[in-house]
């Protein structure tokens, strides 16, 4: 029951993801960070098959770093989105990645942006986006309450409303979520919303 969603506010982009690692009827862990920090000003929230998600997001992260290393300048958010879309489209005809992506970034020239990229290589620049079963509730709430000029506090409050709705309405709802933000000061973790803590590993 994965859920990833994001939105663009006044000078920033925000991405929220659940942190459950689930297979079949088993929960393996509840503190899995599904939002990759690609570089200083880009975030990639991903949902999908665990192996594809981990492998593909790391692949994109390393290629973004390689481009900057070779050329001395970072990729823009739009260029990163198009590179990601291209790699998914190529893989689609060979060995598809079952991964859906919300890419958020901040560029000096264009400001904050958010891109919706799904597993069949559909790419759209959007103001708000969501993937997973939680999207039924988070998209409805964002349609009702979202504004383009939202402050960070207002956007986080809206994200909290989405999280509470997902927790209360989904049959098997993920308990924990991570919130990350990217703005002119860079990409960073903002907060965790936890209702379940992972039990410490015993030495028995």
mmCIF file of N, CA, C and O in Angstrom, residues 16 21 31 35 47 52 61 72 89 116 118 130 154 170 179 189:
data_model
loop_
_atom_site.group_PDB
_atom_site.id
_atom_site.type_symbol
_atom_site.label_atom_id
_atom_site.label_comp_id
_atom_site.label_asym_id
_atom_site.label_seq_id
_atom_site.Cartn_x
_atom_site.Cartn_y
_atom_site.Cartn_z
ATOM 1 N N UNK A 16 6.542 13.780 -0.232
ATOM 2 C CA UNK A 16 6.213 12.937 0.929
ATOM 3 C C UNK A 16 6.126 11.486 0.459
ATOM 4 O O UNK A 16 5.561 11.216 -0.598
ATOM 5 N N UNK A 21 8.551 -1.080 3.956
ATOM 6 C CA UNK A 21 9.075 -2.059 3.011
ATOM 7 C C UNK A 21 8.247 -3.317 3.182
ATOM 8 O O UNK A 21 8.340 -3.999 4.208
ATOM 9 N N UNK A 31 10.934 1.919 8.265
ATOM 10 C CA UNK A 31 11.726 3.156 8.204
ATOM 11 C C UNK A 31 12.547 3.239 6.915
ATOM 12 O O UNK A 31 13.644 3.761 6.890
ATOM 13 N N UNK A 35 12.708 8.504 -0.632
ATOM 14 C CA UNK A 35 12.984 9.767 -1.325
ATOM 15 C C UNK A 35 14.496 9.947 -1.421
ATOM 16 O O UNK A 35 15.167 10.195 -0.426
ATOM 17 N N UNK A 47 8.040 4.999 -5.964
ATOM 18 C CA UNK A 47 7.260 3.870 -5.462
ATOM 19 C C UNK A 47 7.322 2.762 -6.501
ATOM 20 O O UNK A 47 7.553 3.023 -7.681
ATOM 21 N N UNK A 52 13.617 -2.689 -8.079
ATOM 22 C CA UNK A 52 13.635 -1.711 -9.173
ATOM 23 C C UNK A 52 13.779 -0.294 -8.636
ATOM 24 O O UNK A 52 14.527 0.522 -9.191
ATOM 25 N N UNK A 61 20.825 8.791 -9.719
ATOM 26 C CA UNK A 61 21.663 9.625 -8.847
ATOM 27 C C UNK A 61 23.121 9.631 -9.318
ATOM 28 O O UNK A 61 23.748 10.693 -9.406
ATOM 29 N N UNK A 72 31.203 19.973 -15.223
ATOM 30 C CA UNK A 72 31.433 21.083 -14.304
ATOM 31 C C UNK A 72 30.193 21.874 -13.956
ATOM 32 O O UNK A 72 30.261 22.842 -13.212
ATOM 33 N N UNK A 89 11.997 4.760 -20.815
ATOM 34 C CA UNK A 89 11.476 4.411 -22.139
ATOM 35 C C UNK A 89 12.348 3.356 -22.805
ATOM 36 O O UNK A 89 11.847 2.425 -23.444
ATOM 37 N N UNK A 116 6.092 14.479 -12.877
ATOM 38 C CA UNK A 116 5.419 13.188 -12.718
ATOM 39 C C UNK A 116 5.957 12.249 -13.789
ATOM 40 O O UNK A 116 5.872 12.551 -14.978
ATOM 41 N N UNK A 118 5.874 8.091 -14.746
ATOM 42 C CA UNK A 118 5.393 6.774 -14.342
ATOM 43 C C UNK A 118 6.186 5.662 -15.012
ATOM 44 O O UNK A 118 7.121 5.915 -15.780
ATOM 45 N N UNK A 130 0.659 12.452 -7.239
ATOM 46 C CA UNK A 130 0.631 11.365 -6.257
ATOM 47 C C UNK A 130 0.622 10.020 -6.972
ATOM 48 O O UNK A 130 0.091 9.896 -8.077
ATOM 49 N N UNK A 154 2.214 25.916 5.383
ATOM 50 C CA UNK A 154 0.907 25.550 4.837
ATOM 51 C C UNK A 154 0.981 24.241 4.051
ATOM 52 O O UNK A 154 0.083 23.400 4.132
ATOM 53 N N UNK A 170 -7.399 4.002 4.454
ATOM 54 C CA UNK A 170 -6.897 2.805 3.792
ATOM 55 C C UNK A 170 -6.973 1.598 4.724
ATOM 56 O O UNK A 170 -6.661 1.702 5.903
ATOM 57 N N UNK A 179 8.986 13.438 5.064
ATOM 58 C CA UNK A 179 8.738 14.666 4.296
ATOM 59 C C UNK A 179 10.085 15.302 3.974
ATOM 60 O O UNK A 179 10.898 15.531 4.874
ATOM 61 N N UNK A 189 15.932 16.764 4.374
ATOM 62 C CA UNK A 189 14.848 16.099 5.104
ATOM 63 C C UNK A 189 14.189 17.123 6.021
ATOM 64 O O UNK A 189 14.870 17.840 6.748
#
